[in-house]
Coordinates of C-alpha atoms in Angstrom, one line a residue:
Chain A
M1 CA 73.0 87.3 25.6
G2 CA 69.2 86.7 25.8
V3 CA 66.4 88.9 24.4
P4 CA 65.6 90.5 27.8
A5 CA 69.3 91.4 28.3
V6 CA 69.4 93.0 24.9
A7 CA 66.2 94.9 25.6
D8 CA 67.7 96.1 28.9
F9 CA 70.9 97.2 27.2
A10 CA 68.9 99.1 24.5
A11 CA 66.7 100.7 27.1
G12 CA 69.8 101.8 29.1
L13 CA 71.5 103.2 26.0
F14 CA 68.3 105.0 25.0
A15 CA 67.9 106.5 28.6
G16 CA 71.6 107.5 28.6
F17 CA 71.2 109.2 25.3
F18 CA 68.4 111.4 26.5
E19 CA 70.0 112.0 29.9
W20 CA 73.1 113.3 28.2
F21 CA 71.2 115.7 25.9
G22 CA 69.0 116.8 28.8
S23 CA 72.0 117.5 31.0
L24 CA 73.7 119.3 28.1
G25 CA 70.6 121.5 27.8
V26 CA 70.6 122.4 31.5
F27 CA 74.3 123.1 31.4
S28 CA 74.0 125.3 28.3
W29 CA 71.2 127.3 30.0
Q30 CA 73.3 127.8 33.2
V31 CA 76.3 128.9 31.1
L32 CA 74.1 131.3 29.0
K33 CA 72.6 132.8 32.2
A34 CA 76.0 133.2 33.7
A35 CA 77.6 134.7 30.6
V36 CA 75.1 137.5 30.1
T37 CA 74.9 138.7 33.7
P38 CA 77.7 140.6 35.5
P39 CA 80.3 140.4 36.9
Y40 CA 82.1 139.6 33.7
E41 CA 85.4 137.7 33.9
W42 CA 87.5 139.7 31.4
R43 CA 90.8 138.7 32.9
E44 CA 90.0 135.0 32.5
L45 CA 88.5 135.6 29.1
I46 CA 91.8 137.2 27.9
R47 CA 93.8 134.3 29.3
Q48 CA 91.6 131.8 27.5
L49 CA 91.8 133.8 24.2
D50 CA 95.5 133.4 24.4
E51 CA 95.2 129.7 25.4
V52 CA 92.8 128.9 22.5
G53 CA 94.0 131.4 20.0
S54 CA 97.7 132.1 20.0
K55 CA 98.7 128.7 21.4
S56 CA 96.8 126.9 18.7
F57 CA 98.1 129.2 15.9
P58 CA 101.3 127.2 15.1
L59 CA 99.4 123.9 14.8
V60 CA 96.6 125.4 12.8
A61 CA 99.0 127.2 10.5
L62 CA 100.9 124.0 9.9
A63 CA 97.8 122.0 9.2
G64 CA 96.6 124.7 6.8
A65 CA 99.9 124.8 5.0
A66 CA 99.9 121.0 4.5
I67 CA 96.3 121.1 3.2
G68 CA 97.4 123.8 0.7
V69 CA 100.1 121.6 -0.7
V70 CA 97.9 118.5 -0.9
I71 CA 95.1 120.4 -2.7
S72 CA 97.6 122.0 -5.0
L73 CA 99.2 118.7 -6.0
E74 CA 95.8 116.9 -6.4
A75 CA 94.2 119.8 -8.3
R76 CA 97.0 120.2 -10.8
Y77 CA 96.9 116.5 -11.6
S78 CA 93.1 116.4 -12.0
L79 CA 92.8 119.7 -13.9
S80 CA 95.5 118.7 -16.3
R81 CA 93.6 115.5 -17.1
F82 CA 90.6 117.6 -18.2
G83 CA 92.6 120.3 -19.8
A84 CA 91.5 122.9 -17.3
K85 CA 94.8 124.0 -15.8
S86 CA 93.8 127.6 -16.1
M87 CA 91.2 126.9 -13.4
F88 CA 93.9 126.0 -10.9
P89 CA 94.0 129.3 -8.9
A90 CA 90.2 129.4 -8.4
T91 CA 90.1 125.7 -7.6
L92 CA 92.7 126.1 -4.9
V93 CA 91.2 129.3 -3.5
Y94 CA 87.7 127.9 -3.3
S95 CA 88.7 124.5 -2.0
V96 CA 90.9 125.9 0.8
I97 CA 88.6 128.8 1.9
Q98 CA 85.2 127.2 1.4
V99 CA 85.8 123.6 2.3
M100 CA 89.0 122.4 3.8
G101 CA 90.2 125.4 5.8
P102 CA 87.2 125.7 8.1
V103 CA 86.9 121.9 8.6
I104 CA 90.6 121.3 9.2
T105 CA 90.8 124.2 11.6
G106 CA 87.8 123.0 13.5
L107 CA 89.2 119.4 13.8
V108 CA 92.7 120.6 14.8
V109 CA 91.3 122.9 17.5
S110 CA 88.9 120.2 18.6
G111 CA 91.8 117.9 19.2
R112 CA 94.1 120.4 20.9
V113 CA 91.7 122.7 22.7
G114 CA 88.9 120.2 23.3
A115 CA 91.2 117.7 24.9
G116 CA 92.9 120.4 26.9
I117 CA 89.7 121.9 28.3
G118 CA 88.1 118.5 28.9
A119 CA 91.1 117.2 30.8
E120 CA 91.8 120.5 32.7
L121 CA 88.2 120.9 34.0
A122 CA 87.9 117.1 34.7
S123 CA 91.0 117.2 36.8
M124 CA 89.7 120.3 38.6
K125 CA 86.4 118.5 39.2
V126 CA 87.9 115.4 40.7
T127 CA 90.3 117.3 43.0
E128 CA 87.4 119.5 44.3
Q129 CA 88.9 122.7 42.8
I130 CA 85.6 123.5 41.0
D131 CA 83.9 123.1 44.4
A132 CA 86.4 125.4 45.9
I133 CA 85.7 128.0 43.3
E134 CA 82.0 127.7 44.0
A135 CA 82.6 127.8 47.8
S136 CA 84.5 131.0 47.2
A137 CA 81.2 132.5 45.9
I138 CA 82.4 132.5 42.3
N139 CA 80.1 131.1 39.7
P140 CA 82.0 128.3 37.9
Y141 CA 79.7 128.4 34.9
R142 CA 80.8 132.0 34.4
F143 CA 84.4 131.7 35.4
L144 CA 85.3 128.4 33.9
A145 CA 82.8 127.5 31.2
A146 CA 81.6 130.8 29.7
T147 CA 85.1 132.2 29.3
R148 CA 86.4 129.1 27.5
I149 CA 83.3 128.8 25.3
L150 CA 83.5 132.5 24.3
A151 CA 87.2 132.2 23.6
C152 CA 86.5 129.3 21.3
I153 CA 83.7 131.2 19.5
L154 CA 85.9 134.3 19.0
M155 CA 89.1 132.5 18.0
L156 CA 87.9 129.9 15.6
P157 CA 87.2 132.3 12.7
L158 CA 90.5 134.0 13.2
L159 CA 92.4 130.7 13.3
T160 CA 90.5 129.7 10.1
I161 CA 91.7 132.9 8.3
A162 CA 95.2 132.0 9.4
A163 CA 94.9 128.4 8.2
D164 CA 93.4 129.7 4.9
A165 CA 96.2 132.2 4.4
C166 CA 98.9 129.5 5.0
G167 CA 97.1 127.0 2.7
L168 CA 96.9 129.5 -0.2
L169 CA 100.5 130.5 0.3
T170 CA 101.9 126.9 0.3
G171 CA 99.4 125.9 -2.5
W172 CA 100.7 128.6 -4.7
F173 CA 104.3 127.8 -3.8
A174 CA 103.8 124.2 -4.7
Q175 CA 102.4 125.2 -8.0
A176 CA 105.0 127.8 -8.7
M177 CA 107.8 125.2 -8.1
V178 CA 106.5 123.3 -11.1
E179 CA 105.2 126.1 -13.4
P180 CA 106.0 129.8 -13.3
L181 CA 103.0 131.6 -11.7
S182 CA 103.4 134.9 -9.9
F183 CA 101.6 135.3 -6.6
R184 CA 99.8 138.4 -7.9
Q185 CA 98.6 136.4 -10.9
F186 CA 97.5 133.6 -8.6
I187 CA 95.5 135.9 -6.3
E188 CA 93.9 137.9 -9.2
S189 CA 92.8 134.8 -11.0
G190 CA 91.8 132.9 -7.9
F191 CA 89.6 135.6 -6.5
H192 CA 88.2 136.7 -9.8
G193 CA 84.5 137.3 -9.6
A194 CA 84.5 136.5 -5.9
T195 CA 82.3 138.4 -3.5
F196 CA 82.2 138.6 0.3
N197 CA 79.4 136.1 0.2
S198 CA 81.8 133.6 -1.4
F199 CA 84.0 133.4 1.6
L200 CA 82.8 135.2 4.7
P201 CA 79.9 132.9 5.6
Q202 CA 82.2 129.8 5.3
T203 CA 84.8 131.5 7.5
F204 CA 82.5 132.7 10.1
K205 CA 80.5 129.5 10.4
T206 CA 83.5 128.3 12.3
A207 CA 82.2 130.4 15.3
V208 CA 79.6 127.6 15.5
Y209 CA 82.4 125.0 15.6
G210 CA 83.9 127.0 18.4
L211 CA 80.6 126.9 20.3
I212 CA 80.4 123.1 19.8
I213 CA 84.1 122.5 20.9
G214 CA 83.9 124.8 23.9
L215 CA 80.4 123.7 25.1
I216 CA 81.0 119.9 24.8
S217 CA 84.5 120.0 26.3
C218 CA 83.4 122.1 29.2
F219 CA 80.3 120.0 29.7
Q220 CA 82.3 116.7 29.6
G221 CA 85.0 118.1 31.9
M222 CA 82.6 119.6 34.6
R223 CA 80.4 116.5 34.8
T224 CA 83.4 114.1 35.3
S225 CA 83.6 111.6 38.2
G226 CA 85.9 108.7 39.0
G227 CA 89.4 110.0 39.5
A228 CA 92.2 109.6 37.0
A229 CA 90.2 107.3 34.8
G230 CA 87.4 109.9 34.7
V231 CA 89.8 112.6 33.6
G232 CA 91.0 110.4 30.7
R233 CA 87.5 109.6 29.7
A234 CA 86.5 113.3 29.8
A235 CA 89.5 114.2 27.6
T236 CA 88.7 111.5 25.1
N237 CA 85.0 112.1 25.0
S238 CA 85.5 115.8 24.6
V239 CA 87.6 115.3 21.4
V240 CA 85.4 112.5 20.0
L241 CA 82.1 114.2 20.6
A242 CA 83.2 117.7 19.6
S243 CA 84.7 116.4 16.3
L244 CA 81.6 114.3 15.6
F245 CA 79.2 117.2 16.3
L246 CA 81.4 119.5 14.4
I247 CA 81.2 117.4 11.2
L248 CA 77.4 116.9 11.6
A249 CA 77.0 120.7 12.1
D250 CA 79.0 121.3 9.0
V251 CA 76.4 119.4 6.9
V252 CA 73.6 121.7 8.3
L253 CA 75.7 124.8 8.0
V254 CA 76.8 124.2 4.4
K255 CA 73.2 123.7 3.3
F256 CA 72.2 126.8 5.3
I257 CA 74.8 128.9 3.7
L258 CA 73.9 127.7 0.2
V259 CA 70.3 128.7 0.8
V260 CA 70.9 132.0 2.6
F261 CA 74.0 133.2 0.7
P262 CA 73.5 131.8 -2.8
Chain B
M1 CA 56.2 126.0 58.2
A2 CA 58.8 125.4 60.9
T3 CA 62.3 126.7 60.0
A4 CA 65.5 124.9 60.9
Y5 CA 65.9 127.3 63.7
D6 CA 62.4 126.5 65.1
N7 CA 63.2 122.8 64.9
A8 CA 66.6 123.4 66.6
V9 CA 64.9 125.5 69.4
K10 CA 62.2 122.8 69.8
Q11 CA 64.9 120.2 70.2
G12 CA 66.7 122.3 72.8
V13 CA 69.8 122.6 70.6
A14 CA 69.5 126.4 70.3
K15 CA 68.5 128.9 72.9
D16 CA 65.8 131.4 71.7
D17 CA 67.6 134.7 72.4
G18 CA 65.9 136.5 69.5
A19 CA 68.8 136.4 67.1
A20 CA 68.9 133.7 64.4
P21 CA 71.8 131.2 64.7
A22 CA 74.6 131.5 62.2
V23 CA 73.9 128.0 60.9
A24 CA 70.7 126.1 61.5
V25 CA 70.1 122.7 59.9
G26 CA 66.5 121.4 60.3
D27 CA 65.4 117.8 59.6
V28 CA 67.7 117.5 56.5
R29 CA 67.5 114.4 54.5
K30 CA 69.9 113.5 51.7
A31 CA 70.2 110.3 49.6
F32 CA 72.6 109.4 46.7
D33 CA 71.4 106.8 44.2
G34 CA 68.7 105.5 46.7
H35 CA 71.2 105.2 49.5
T36 CA 70.2 107.5 52.4
V37 CA 73.2 109.4 53.8
L38 CA 71.4 111.9 56.1
N39 CA 68.1 111.0 57.6
G40 CA 66.6 114.0 59.4
V41 CA 69.6 115.8 60.8
S42 CA 69.0 118.9 62.9
L43 CA 71.6 121.1 64.5
S44 CA 72.5 124.7 64.9
V45 CA 75.6 126.8 65.6
R46 CA 75.7 130.4 67.0
R47 CA 78.2 133.1 66.5
G48 CA 81.5 132.5 68.4
E49 CA 80.6 128.8 68.9
T50 CA 82.4 125.8 67.5
L51 CA 80.6 122.5 66.8
A52 CA 82.6 119.4 66.1
V53 CA 80.8 116.7 64.1
L54 CA 82.1 113.2 64.7
G55 CA 81.1 109.8 63.4
R56 CA 82.3 106.8 61.5
S57 CA 83.5 107.1 57.9
G58 CA 80.7 107.3 55.4
T59 CA 78.1 108.6 57.9
G60 CA 77.6 111.8 55.9
K61 CA 79.7 114.3 57.9
S62 CA 81.3 115.8 54.8
V63 CA 78.0 115.8 53.0
L64 CA 76.6 117.8 55.9
L65 CA 79.2 120.5 55.4
R66 CA 78.6 120.5 51.6
L67 CA 74.9 121.0 52.3
I68 CA 75.6 123.9 54.6
I69 CA 77.7 125.7 52.0
G70 CA 75.2 124.8 49.2
L71 CA 77.5 122.5 47.2
E72 CA 74.7 119.9 47.6
R73 CA 71.0 120.5 47.8
P74 CA 69.0 118.6 50.5
D75 CA 66.2 116.3 49.4
S76 CA 64.1 117.7 52.2
G77 CA 64.5 119.9 55.3
S78 CA 66.0 123.4 55.6
I79 CA 69.4 124.9 55.9
C80 CA 69.4 128.5 57.2
I81 CA 72.4 130.7 57.2
Q82 CA 71.9 133.7 59.5
G83 CA 68.1 133.1 59.3
Q84 CA 67.9 132.7 55.5
D85 CA 67.0 129.4 54.0
I86 CA 69.5 128.6 51.2
A87 CA 68.0 125.3 50.0
G88 CA 66.3 126.7 46.9
L89 CA 68.4 129.7 46.2
P90 CA 69.8 130.2 42.6
L91 CA 73.6 130.2 42.2
D92 CA 74.2 133.9 42.2
Q93 CA 72.1 134.6 45.3
L94 CA 73.8 131.7 47.0
G95 CA 77.0 133.4 46.1
E96 CA 76.1 136.4 48.3
I97 CA 75.6 134.1 51.3
R98 CA 78.8 132.2 50.5
K99 CA 80.8 135.4 50.8
K100 CA 80.0 135.2 54.6
M101 CA 81.4 131.6 54.7
G102 CA 84.8 130.0 54.5
F103 CA 85.3 126.4 53.6
S104 CA 88.5 124.5 54.2
F105 CA 88.4 121.2 52.1
Q106 CA 89.7 117.9 53.4
H107 CA 92.4 117.7 50.7
A108 CA 92.9 121.5 50.6
A109 CA 91.6 121.7 47.0
L110 CA 94.2 124.3 46.1
Y111 CA 94.2 125.6 42.5
D112 CA 97.2 123.6 41.2
S113 CA 98.0 126.1 38.4
L114 CA 98.3 129.0 40.8
T115 CA 101.0 129.7 43.4
V116 CA 100.3 129.7 47.1
G117 CA 100.0 133.5 47.1
E118 CA 97.6 133.5 44.1
N119 CA 95.5 130.8 45.7
V120 CA 94.9 133.0 48.8
A121 CA 94.4 136.1 46.6
F122 CA 91.9 134.4 44.4
P123 CA 88.7 135.2 46.4
L124 CA 90.0 138.7 47.1
R125 CA 90.6 139.4 43.4
H126 CA 87.0 138.4 42.6
H127 CA 85.2 140.0 45.5
R128 CA 87.4 142.9 46.6
G129 CA 87.9 144.5 43.2
E130 CA 88.3 147.9 44.8
M131 CA 91.4 146.7 46.6
S132 CA 94.7 147.9 45.1
K133 CA 97.3 145.3 44.2
S134 CA 99.6 146.4 47.0
D135 CA 96.7 146.2 49.6
R136 CA 95.8 142.7 48.2
D137 CA 99.4 141.6 48.5
E138 CA 99.6 142.9 52.0
C139 CA 96.4 141.1 52.9
V140 CA 97.7 137.8 51.4
N141 CA 101.0 138.1 53.3
E142 CA 99.0 138.7 56.6
L143 CA 96.8 135.7 56.0
L144 CA 99.7 133.5 55.2
A145 CA 101.6 134.7 58.3
E146 CA 98.4 134.0 60.3
V147 CA 98.5 130.4 59.3
G148 CA 102.3 130.1 59.7
M149 CA 103.0 130.0 56.0
A150 CA 104.8 133.4 55.6
G151 CA 107.6 133.2 53.0
N152 CA 105.9 130.6 50.8
L153 CA 104.1 133.0 48.5
K154 CA 105.7 131.9 45.3
K155 CA 105.6 128.1 45.9
M156 CA 103.3 125.9 43.9
P157 CA 100.8 123.7 45.8
A158 CA 102.6 120.5 44.5
D159 CA 105.8 121.7 46.1
I160 CA 104.5 121.9 49.7
S161 CA 103.5 119.2 52.2
G162 CA 99.9 118.1 53.0
G163 CA 99.9 120.0 56.2
M164 CA 101.1 123.1 54.6
Q165 CA 98.4 122.7 51.9
K166 CA 95.8 122.6 54.6
R167 CA 97.1 125.8 56.1
V168 CA 97.0 127.5 52.7
G169 CA 93.5 126.2 52.2
L170 CA 92.6 127.7 55.6
A171 CA 94.2 131.0 54.7
R172 CA 92.1 131.0 51.5
A173 CA 88.9 130.2 53.5
L174 CA 89.7 133.2 55.7
A175 CA 90.4 135.7 52.9
L176 CA 87.0 137.2 52.8
K177 CA 86.8 137.5 56.6
P178 CA 84.0 135.0 56.9
E179 CA 81.5 134.9 59.8
I180 CA 81.0 131.2 59.4
L181 CA 83.9 128.7 59.0
L182 CA 83.5 125.2 57.8
L183 CA 86.4 122.8 58.3
D184 CA 86.4 119.3 56.7
E185 CA 88.9 117.1 58.5
P186 CA 91.4 119.8 59.3
T187 CA 93.9 117.4 60.9
A188 CA 93.3 114.2 58.9
G189 CA 96.5 112.6 57.7
L190 CA 98.7 114.9 59.7
D191 CA 101.3 113.9 62.3
P192 CA 100.4 114.7 66.0
I193 CA 102.6 117.8 66.1
S194 CA 101.1 119.3 62.9
S195 CA 97.6 118.3 64.2
G196 CA 98.3 120.2 67.4
E197 CA 99.5 123.2 65.5
I198 CA 96.4 123.3 63.3
D199 CA 94.2 122.9 66.5
E200 CA 96.1 125.9 68.1
L201 CA 95.6 127.9 64.9
I202 CA 91.8 127.2 64.9
L203 CA 91.5 128.2 68.6
K204 CA 93.5 131.4 67.9
L205 CA 91.2 132.2 65.0
Q206 CA 88.2 131.6 67.1
R207 CA 89.4 133.9 69.9
E208 CA 90.3 136.6 67.5
R209 CA 87.5 136.5 65.0
Q210 CA 84.5 135.1 66.9
M211 CA 83.2 133.0 63.9
A212 CA 80.6 130.3 64.1
S213 CA 82.5 127.1 63.1
V214 CA 81.5 123.6 62.1
V215 CA 84.4 121.2 62.2
V216 CA 84.1 117.7 60.8
T217 CA 86.7 115.4 62.2
H218 CA 87.5 111.8 63.2
N219 CA 89.9 113.0 65.8
L220 CA 88.2 113.1 69.2
H221 CA 91.2 114.7 70.9
S222 CA 91.2 117.5 68.4
A223 CA 87.4 117.9 68.7
R224 CA 87.6 118.3 72.5
T225 CA 90.4 120.9 72.1
I226 CA 88.7 123.1 69.6
A227 CA 84.9 122.7 70.0
N228 CA 82.4 124.0 72.5
R229 CA 80.0 121.3 71.5
L230 CA 80.3 117.9 69.9
A231 CA 77.7 116.0 67.8
I232 CA 78.0 112.4 66.8
L233 CA 76.4 111.1 63.6
N234 CA 75.4 107.5 63.1
Q235 CA 73.4 106.0 60.3
G236 CA 72.4 109.4 59.0
D237 CA 71.2 110.9 62.2
V238 CA 72.6 112.9 65.1
V239 CA 72.8 110.4 67.9
I240 CA 73.8 112.9 70.6
Q241 CA 75.1 116.5 70.8
G242 CA 76.4 118.4 73.7
T243 CA 79.7 119.0 75.6
Y244 CA 82.2 116.3 76.0
E245 CA 81.0 115.8 79.5
D246 CA 77.5 115.3 78.2
L247 CA 78.8 112.6 75.8
Q248 CA 80.7 110.9 78.6
Q249 CA 77.5 110.6 80.7
S250 CA 75.5 109.2 77.8
D251 CA 73.9 105.8 78.1
I252 CA 73.7 105.3 74.3
E253 CA 75.7 102.2 73.4
F254 CA 77.1 103.6 70.2
V255 CA 78.3 106.8 72.0
K256 CA 80.0 104.7 74.7
E257 CA 81.7 102.6 72.2
F258 CA 82.8 105.5 70.1
L259 CA 84.3 107.3 73.0
K260 CA 86.0 104.2 74.3
L261 CA 87.6 103.4 70.9
S262 CA 88.6 107.0 70.0

């Protein structure tokens, strides 16, 4: 590949990058306008809350439970080495609620819901179902996108609480299997000195994850073209981009929370 | 600035009887990725009139229908629906105009997650909120009976044939009692008997509802049966429009060849 070809490729990549962000900006504006003006699509919102929330619950609970056991095993081993076994409950509580619970929930939902929304909307797009909605005088940004994005925003914090609860329960259980530790003791010690600021901002930051997952998967789905291959691409891109932006957003959010809620 | 209606009157397509035509397309140009699809198309349709648009594949017939319902925006020119130019209208205002229009897609574009009955009820549920469930069900049953699909309420779109899907798509397009009906290839891919049935159905609807209709078709026999006037598109422009007899008397080489081979 010669220098001009490389330059062309780089220019194309650069233009594509800005075109994608520009289109995302326009899409976000359309969705925001549609979301805040009546008529409101309550029925579809409730359907999406069920789709995103209750149908993701088993997977999120399982992921949270697994993380609880892993952190429990790792923490017990590490704390024993430094003679700080008494710190085990607090370590588990803070690790699960502040760090792992939100991120794992975000990534699991990004995989399940992001791929689902991306593929569903892309399939509707290539079979002209979105055009049919628009031709029926229904705003697809309101009916399809705003409802799904709002459902993701509302459900992520609730799913995170569920994942945290499962993680704490299985983490305690894994510890109690080795050394006697009552659940009450574990909770009292783990949450000793904790305030709302210790946990609430970390839990509710996942609403931003929900925004990212919903927005990117709806955007990727509704801009699809190219038949079955396009549907596959939209599903893959939804998961990959939502997960990537979710992790990047976490960096910003963690710093923000540390500054605002010290 | 001359409106589409003025242009249509100037070209002798519409008669100036004081009332604006139901659909007036004036000097519309549309290109995709630098490829010109429509190059100054003008035509108009009055209430109770059916215009069939014919032409070779890829000459922009379907694009013309999508422009009329606002699914695409023209690069230049005007599209007036009952005297109102829709070219620059925002989505929600366009929605109000679309409530007066019904669009039947070439591949039906039924919502594949909804039953046949739910597909037909979809526009009613959104725009006739005041309707009780029993009234809505009755309306859906009447519409399905009208298109010869009574008794298929609970079937899924995937479980019915292409011809049946087109009928359901037509019932959905008629749900809001439109004043303008747009049909994209209503008989494409159907056997002669099913095509004839669809033609009969369109004629019956015209007699009963007096809508303005634009029908895009490849089928000259069908066009002669259902339309008052025919327009032939070639290379992005209307080559001729008039009655079938007008077309037969034309000296234009393309028209002669088109009629001979159809």
